[in-house]
CSV table of C-alpha atoms in Angstrom, one decimal:
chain,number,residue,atom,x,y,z
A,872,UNK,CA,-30.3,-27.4,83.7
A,873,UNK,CA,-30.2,-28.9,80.4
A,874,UNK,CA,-32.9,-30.7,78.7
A,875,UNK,CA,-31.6,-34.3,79.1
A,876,UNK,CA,-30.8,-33.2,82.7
A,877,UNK,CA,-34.5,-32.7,83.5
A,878,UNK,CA,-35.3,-35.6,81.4
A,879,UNK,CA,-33.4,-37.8,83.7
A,880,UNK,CA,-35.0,-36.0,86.2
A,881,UNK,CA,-38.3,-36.8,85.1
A,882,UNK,CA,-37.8,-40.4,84.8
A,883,UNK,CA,-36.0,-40.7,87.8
A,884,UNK,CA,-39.7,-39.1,89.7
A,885,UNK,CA,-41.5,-41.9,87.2
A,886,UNK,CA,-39.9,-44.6,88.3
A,887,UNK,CA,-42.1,-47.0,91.1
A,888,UNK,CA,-40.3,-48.0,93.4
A,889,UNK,CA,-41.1,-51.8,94.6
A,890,UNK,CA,-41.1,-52.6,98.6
A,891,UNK,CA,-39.8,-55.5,98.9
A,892,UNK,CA,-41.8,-57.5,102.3
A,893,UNK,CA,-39.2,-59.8,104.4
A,894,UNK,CA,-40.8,-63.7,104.4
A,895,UNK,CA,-39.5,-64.2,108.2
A,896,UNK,CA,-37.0,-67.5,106.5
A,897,UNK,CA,-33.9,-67.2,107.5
A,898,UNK,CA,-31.8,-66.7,103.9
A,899,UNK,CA,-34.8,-66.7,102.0
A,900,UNK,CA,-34.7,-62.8,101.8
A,901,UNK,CA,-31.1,-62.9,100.4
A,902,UNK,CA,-32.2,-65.5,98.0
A,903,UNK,CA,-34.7,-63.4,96.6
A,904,UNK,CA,-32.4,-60.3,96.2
A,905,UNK,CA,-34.0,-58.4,99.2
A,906,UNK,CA,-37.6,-59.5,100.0
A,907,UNK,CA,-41.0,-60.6,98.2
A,908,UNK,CA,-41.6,-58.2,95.7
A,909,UNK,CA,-44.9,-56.2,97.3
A,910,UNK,CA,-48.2,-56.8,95.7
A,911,UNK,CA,-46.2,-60.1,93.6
A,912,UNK,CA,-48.6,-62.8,92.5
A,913,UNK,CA,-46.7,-66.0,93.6
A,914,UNK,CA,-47.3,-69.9,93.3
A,915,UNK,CA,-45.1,-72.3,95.7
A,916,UNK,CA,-45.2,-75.7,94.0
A,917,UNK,CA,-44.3,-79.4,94.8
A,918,UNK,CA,-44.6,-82.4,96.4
A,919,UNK,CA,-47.2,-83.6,99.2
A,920,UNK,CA,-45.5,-83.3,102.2
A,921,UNK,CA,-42.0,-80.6,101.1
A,922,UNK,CA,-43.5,-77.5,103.2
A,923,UNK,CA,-45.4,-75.7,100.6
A,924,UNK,CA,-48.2,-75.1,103.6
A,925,UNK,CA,-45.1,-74.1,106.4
A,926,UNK,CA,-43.5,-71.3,103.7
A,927,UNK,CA,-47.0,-69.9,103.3
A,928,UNK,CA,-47.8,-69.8,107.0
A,929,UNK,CA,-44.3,-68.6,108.2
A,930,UNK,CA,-44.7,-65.5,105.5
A,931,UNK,CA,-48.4,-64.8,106.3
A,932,UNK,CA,-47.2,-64.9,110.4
A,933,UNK,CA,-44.4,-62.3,109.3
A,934,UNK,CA,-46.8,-59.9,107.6
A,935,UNK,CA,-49.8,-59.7,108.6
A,936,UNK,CA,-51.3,-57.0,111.0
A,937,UNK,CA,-54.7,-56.0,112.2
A,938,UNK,CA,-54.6,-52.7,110.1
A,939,UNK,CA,-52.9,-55.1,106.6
A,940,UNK,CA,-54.4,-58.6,107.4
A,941,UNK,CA,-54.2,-61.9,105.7
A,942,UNK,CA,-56.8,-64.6,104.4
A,943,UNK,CA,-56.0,-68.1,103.9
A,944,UNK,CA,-58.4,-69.8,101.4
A,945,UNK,CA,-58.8,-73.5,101.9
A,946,UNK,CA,-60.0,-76.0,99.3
A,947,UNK,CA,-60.6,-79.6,100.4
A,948,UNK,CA,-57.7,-79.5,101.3
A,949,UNK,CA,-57.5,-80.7,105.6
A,950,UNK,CA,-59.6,-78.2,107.5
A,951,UNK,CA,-58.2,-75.0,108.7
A,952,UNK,CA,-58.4,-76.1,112.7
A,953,UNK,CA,-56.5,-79.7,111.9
A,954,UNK,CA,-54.0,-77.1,110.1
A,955,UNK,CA,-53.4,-75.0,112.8
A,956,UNK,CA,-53.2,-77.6,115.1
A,957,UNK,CA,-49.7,-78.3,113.8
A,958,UNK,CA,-49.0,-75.3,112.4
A,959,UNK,CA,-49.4,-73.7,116.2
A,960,UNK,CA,-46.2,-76.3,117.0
A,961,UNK,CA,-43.7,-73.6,115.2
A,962,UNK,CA,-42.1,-70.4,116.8
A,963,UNK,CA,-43.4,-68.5,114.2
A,964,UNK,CA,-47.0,-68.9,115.0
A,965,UNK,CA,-48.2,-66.2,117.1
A,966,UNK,CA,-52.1,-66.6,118.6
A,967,UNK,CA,-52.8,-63.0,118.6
A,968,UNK,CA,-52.2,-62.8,115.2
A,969,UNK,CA,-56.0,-64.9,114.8
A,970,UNK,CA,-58.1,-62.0,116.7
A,971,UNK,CA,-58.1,-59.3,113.6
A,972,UNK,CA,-54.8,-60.2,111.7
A,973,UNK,CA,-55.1,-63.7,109.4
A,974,UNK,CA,-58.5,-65.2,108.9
A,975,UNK,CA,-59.4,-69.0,107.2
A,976,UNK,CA,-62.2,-69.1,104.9
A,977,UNK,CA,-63.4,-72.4,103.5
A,978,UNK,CA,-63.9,-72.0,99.8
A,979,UNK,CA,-64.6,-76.0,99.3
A,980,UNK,CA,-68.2,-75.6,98.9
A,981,UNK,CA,-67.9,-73.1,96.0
A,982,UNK,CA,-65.2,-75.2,94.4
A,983,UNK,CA,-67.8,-78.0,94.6
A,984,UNK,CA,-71.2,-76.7,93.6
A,985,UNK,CA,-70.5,-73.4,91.6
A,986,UNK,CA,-68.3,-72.4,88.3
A,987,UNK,CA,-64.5,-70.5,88.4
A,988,UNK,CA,-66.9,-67.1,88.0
A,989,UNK,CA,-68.5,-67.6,91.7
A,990,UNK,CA,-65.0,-68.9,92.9
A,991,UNK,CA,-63.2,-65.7,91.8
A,992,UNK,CA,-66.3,-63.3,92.9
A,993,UNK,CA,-65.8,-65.6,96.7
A,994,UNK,CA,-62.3,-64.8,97.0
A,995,UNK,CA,-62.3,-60.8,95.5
A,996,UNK,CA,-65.1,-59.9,98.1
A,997,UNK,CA,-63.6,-61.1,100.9
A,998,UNK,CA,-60.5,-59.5,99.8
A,999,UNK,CA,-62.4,-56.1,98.8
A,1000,UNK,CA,-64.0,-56.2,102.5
A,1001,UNK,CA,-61.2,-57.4,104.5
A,1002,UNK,CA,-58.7,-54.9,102.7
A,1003,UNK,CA,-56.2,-57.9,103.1
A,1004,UNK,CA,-52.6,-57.4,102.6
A,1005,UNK,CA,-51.8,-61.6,101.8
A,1006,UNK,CA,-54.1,-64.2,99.9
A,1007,UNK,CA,-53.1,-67.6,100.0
A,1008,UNK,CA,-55.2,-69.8,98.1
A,1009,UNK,CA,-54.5,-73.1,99.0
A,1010,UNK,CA,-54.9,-75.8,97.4
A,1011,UNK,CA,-55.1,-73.5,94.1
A,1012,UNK,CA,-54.3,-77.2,92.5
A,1013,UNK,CA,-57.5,-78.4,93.4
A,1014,UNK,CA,-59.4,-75.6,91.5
A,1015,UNK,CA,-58.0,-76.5,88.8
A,1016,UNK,CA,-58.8,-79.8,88.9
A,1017,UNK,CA,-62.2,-79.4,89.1
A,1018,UNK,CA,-62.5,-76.4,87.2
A,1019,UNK,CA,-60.8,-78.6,83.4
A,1020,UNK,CA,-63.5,-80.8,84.0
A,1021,UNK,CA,-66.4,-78.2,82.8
A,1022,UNK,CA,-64.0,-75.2,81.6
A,1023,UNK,CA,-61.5,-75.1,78.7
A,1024,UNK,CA,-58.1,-73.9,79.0
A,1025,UNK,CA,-58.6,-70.6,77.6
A,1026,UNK,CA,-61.3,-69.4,79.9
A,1027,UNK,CA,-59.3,-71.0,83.3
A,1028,UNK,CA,-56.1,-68.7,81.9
A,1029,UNK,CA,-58.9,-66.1,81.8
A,1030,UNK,CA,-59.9,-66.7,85.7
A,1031,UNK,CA,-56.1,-66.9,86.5
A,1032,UNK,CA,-55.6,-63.4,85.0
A,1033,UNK,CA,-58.8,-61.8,86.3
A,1034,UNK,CA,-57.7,-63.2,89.5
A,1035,UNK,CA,-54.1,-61.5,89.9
A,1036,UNK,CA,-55.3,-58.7,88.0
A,1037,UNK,CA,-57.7,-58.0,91.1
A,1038,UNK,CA,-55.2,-59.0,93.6
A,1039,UNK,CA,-52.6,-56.7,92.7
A,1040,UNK,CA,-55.3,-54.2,92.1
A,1041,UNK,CA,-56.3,-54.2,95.2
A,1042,UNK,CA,-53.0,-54.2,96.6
A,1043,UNK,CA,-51.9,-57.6,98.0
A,1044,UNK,CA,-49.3,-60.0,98.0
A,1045,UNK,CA,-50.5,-63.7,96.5
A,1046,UNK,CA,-49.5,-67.0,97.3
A,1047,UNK,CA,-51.6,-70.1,95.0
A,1048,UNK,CA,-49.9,-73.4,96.6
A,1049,UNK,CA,-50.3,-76.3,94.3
A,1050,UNK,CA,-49.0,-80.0,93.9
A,1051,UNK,CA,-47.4,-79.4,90.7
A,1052,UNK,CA,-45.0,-81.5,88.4
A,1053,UNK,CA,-42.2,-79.3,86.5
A,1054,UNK,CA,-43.6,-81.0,83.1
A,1055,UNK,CA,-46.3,-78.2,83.5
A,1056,UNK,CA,-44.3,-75.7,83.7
A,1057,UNK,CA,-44.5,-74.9,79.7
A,1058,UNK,CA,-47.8,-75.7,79.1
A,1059,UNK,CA,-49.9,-74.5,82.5
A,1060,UNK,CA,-51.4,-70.7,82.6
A,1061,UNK,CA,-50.7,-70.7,86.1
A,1062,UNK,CA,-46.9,-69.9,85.7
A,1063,UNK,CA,-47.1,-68.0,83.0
A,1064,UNK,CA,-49.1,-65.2,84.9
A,1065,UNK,CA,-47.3,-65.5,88.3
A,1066,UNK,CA,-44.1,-63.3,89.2
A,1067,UNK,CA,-43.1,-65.4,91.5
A,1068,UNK,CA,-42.5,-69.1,91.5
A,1069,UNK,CA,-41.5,-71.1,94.2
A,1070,UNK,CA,-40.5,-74.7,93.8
A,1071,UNK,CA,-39.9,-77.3,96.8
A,1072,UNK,CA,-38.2,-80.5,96.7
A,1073,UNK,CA,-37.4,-83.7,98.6
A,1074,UNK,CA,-35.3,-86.7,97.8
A,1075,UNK,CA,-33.3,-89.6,100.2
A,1076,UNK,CA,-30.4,-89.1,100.3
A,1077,UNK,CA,-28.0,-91.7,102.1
A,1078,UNK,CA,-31.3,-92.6,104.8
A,1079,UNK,CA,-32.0,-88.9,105.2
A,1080,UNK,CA,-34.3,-86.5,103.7
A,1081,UNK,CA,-32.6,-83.6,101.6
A,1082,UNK,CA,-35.1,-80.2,100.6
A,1083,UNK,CA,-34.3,-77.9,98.1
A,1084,UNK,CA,-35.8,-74.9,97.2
A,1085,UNK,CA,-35.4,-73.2,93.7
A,1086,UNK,CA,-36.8,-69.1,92.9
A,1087,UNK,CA,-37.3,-70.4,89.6
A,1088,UNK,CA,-39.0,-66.9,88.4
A,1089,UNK,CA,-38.9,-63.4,90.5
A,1090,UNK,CA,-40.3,-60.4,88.6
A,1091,UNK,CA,-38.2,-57.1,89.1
A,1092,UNK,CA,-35.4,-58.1,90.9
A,1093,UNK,CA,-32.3,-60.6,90.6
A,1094,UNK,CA,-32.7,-63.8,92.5
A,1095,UNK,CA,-30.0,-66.2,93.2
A,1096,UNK,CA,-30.2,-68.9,90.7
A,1097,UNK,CA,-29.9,-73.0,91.7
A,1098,UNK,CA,-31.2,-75.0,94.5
A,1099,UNK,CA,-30.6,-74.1,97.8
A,1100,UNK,CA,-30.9,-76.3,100.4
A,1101,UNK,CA,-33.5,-75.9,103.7
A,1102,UNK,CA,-34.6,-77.3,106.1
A,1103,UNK,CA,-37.8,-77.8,108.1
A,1104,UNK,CA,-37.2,-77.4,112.4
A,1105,UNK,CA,-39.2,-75.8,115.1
A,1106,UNK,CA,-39.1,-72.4,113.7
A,1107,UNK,CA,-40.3,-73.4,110.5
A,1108,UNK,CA,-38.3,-73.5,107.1
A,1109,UNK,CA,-34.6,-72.0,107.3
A,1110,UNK,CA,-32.7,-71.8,103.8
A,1111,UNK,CA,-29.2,-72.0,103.4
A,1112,UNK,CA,-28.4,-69.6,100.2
A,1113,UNK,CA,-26.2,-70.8,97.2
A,1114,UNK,CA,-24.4,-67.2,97.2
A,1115,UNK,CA,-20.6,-67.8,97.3
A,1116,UNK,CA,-18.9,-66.3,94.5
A,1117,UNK,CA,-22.3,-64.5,93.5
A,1118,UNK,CA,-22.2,-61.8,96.1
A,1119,UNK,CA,-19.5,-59.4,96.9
C-alpha cells in the first residue's frame, strides 16, 4: 500500500467518532442532524414559562439508566417535589426511573451562603460519585446572578470553563437552563463555552400561543437552521422540523 494510502488509513483509525444520544422529541433528533452530540455541554434558554424545564426532563427520562444516571441540580428555583408534581402529568415520565436512575439535589444553599468555587466543587462530586451520564443545572441563570454580585466577569468565565471542562471529562451530557435574553448572546461567557444552544420562544398569535424553537449552535454536526415550530401536549414537547427543500 502506498504511503498516502496508510496515511488515510491512519487518520481514518484517528478520527473520534461522536454518539449522538436521541432526546425522546419527536423531530427534535432530525433537527439536530441525528441526536445530541454525547458528552455536549448545552444551555436551553428563554422565557419563564416556554418549556425550558419540559425539554430537559423529557431528555433526562430518555437517557438515563441505573448503570448511566442523571442529576438534576435545583437553584431557588420551585422545589424538586412541586416540579415533579407536574412533571409526573407527561407520558414521558416514568416512576421507576426515581429508584437509581435520576436524582434531585438542591444546590440553593450553596448558591446562597458559599462562592462559585464551593458551587462547582458541589456539583463535580456528586457527579464524580454518582458517575452520572446527564447534569442539568437548573436554574444555571440564578448562579449567575448571584455569583456578578461578588465575582467579576473573568473569574465566572473561569467557573463556566472549569465547569464543562469537568463535565465532559467525566463523560456527561450538560444541560444549564437559564432565562436569558438574545441581547447576551455576544457578550455572556455562558454561550461562548457551550456546544449546544437551545433557544425557546412564545408569542400570541391571533388568541393562541405559538413556540418556536431555534438550535442556534450545535458543535460537530449540521443542524437545520430557523425556527421550528412545537408544541407542548401530554407527551411533552413535539417539534415540527423546518426541513423541506433541506433534506433529500
Amino acid at each position: 500500500m502506498s504511503a498516502n494510502g496508510e496515511q488515510g488509513k491512519d487518520q481514518g483509525k484517528g478520527r473520534v467518532a461522536i454518539r449522538q444520544l436521541p432526546t425522546g422529541v419527536p423531530g427534535l433528533d432530525e433537527i439536530l442532524g441525528g441526536g445530541l452530540p454525547e458528552y455536549s455541554f448545552n444551555i436551553i434558554a428563554g422565557a419563564p414559562g416556554c418549556g425550558k424545564t419540559t425539554l430537559a426532563h423529557q431528555i433526562m427520562f430518555a437517557n438515563a439508566t441505573p448503570e448511566r444516571p442523571a442529576l438534576y441540580f435545583t437553584v431557588l428555583g420551585e422545589p424538586a417535589i412541586k416540579m415533579l408534581r407536574y412533571q409526573q402529568q407527561y407520558t414521558f415520565f416514568e416512576a421507576a426511573k426515581m429508584d437509581g436512575a435520576i436524582r434531585f439535589i438542591n444546590l440553593s444553599h450553596v448558591v446562597l451562603e458559599q462562592d462559585l468555587g464551593a458551587v462547582l466543587d458541589a456539583i463535580i462530586k456528586e457527579v464524580e460519585a454518582s458517575k452520572a451520564s446527564i447534569v442539568v443545572v437548573d436554574s444555571f441563570r440564578t448562579v449567575v446572578r448571584k455569583a456578578l454580585n461578588n465575582a467579576s466577569e473573568v473569574e465566572l468565565q473561569g467557573f463556566v470553563q472549569r465547569l464543562a471542562l469537568h463535565l465532559t471529562s467525566w463523560q456527561a451530557t450538560t444541560f444549564l437552563i437559564g432565562e436569558y435574553v438574545e441581547g447576551e448572546l455576544r457578550d455572556n461567557p455562558v454561550f461562548t463555552v457551550a456546544d449546544g444552544l437551545f433557544w425557546l420562544y412564545q408569542s400570541v398569535e391571533r388568541n393562541s400561543i405559538v413556540r418556536k424553537m431555534q438550535v442556534m449552535k450545535v458543535r460537530g454536526q449540521e443542524s437545520v437552521p430557523g425556527l421550528h415550530t412545537f408544541r407542548i401536549t401530554a407527551a411533552g414537547l413535539q417539534t415540527f422540523p423546518r426541513t423541506f427543500g433541506l433534506t433529500g
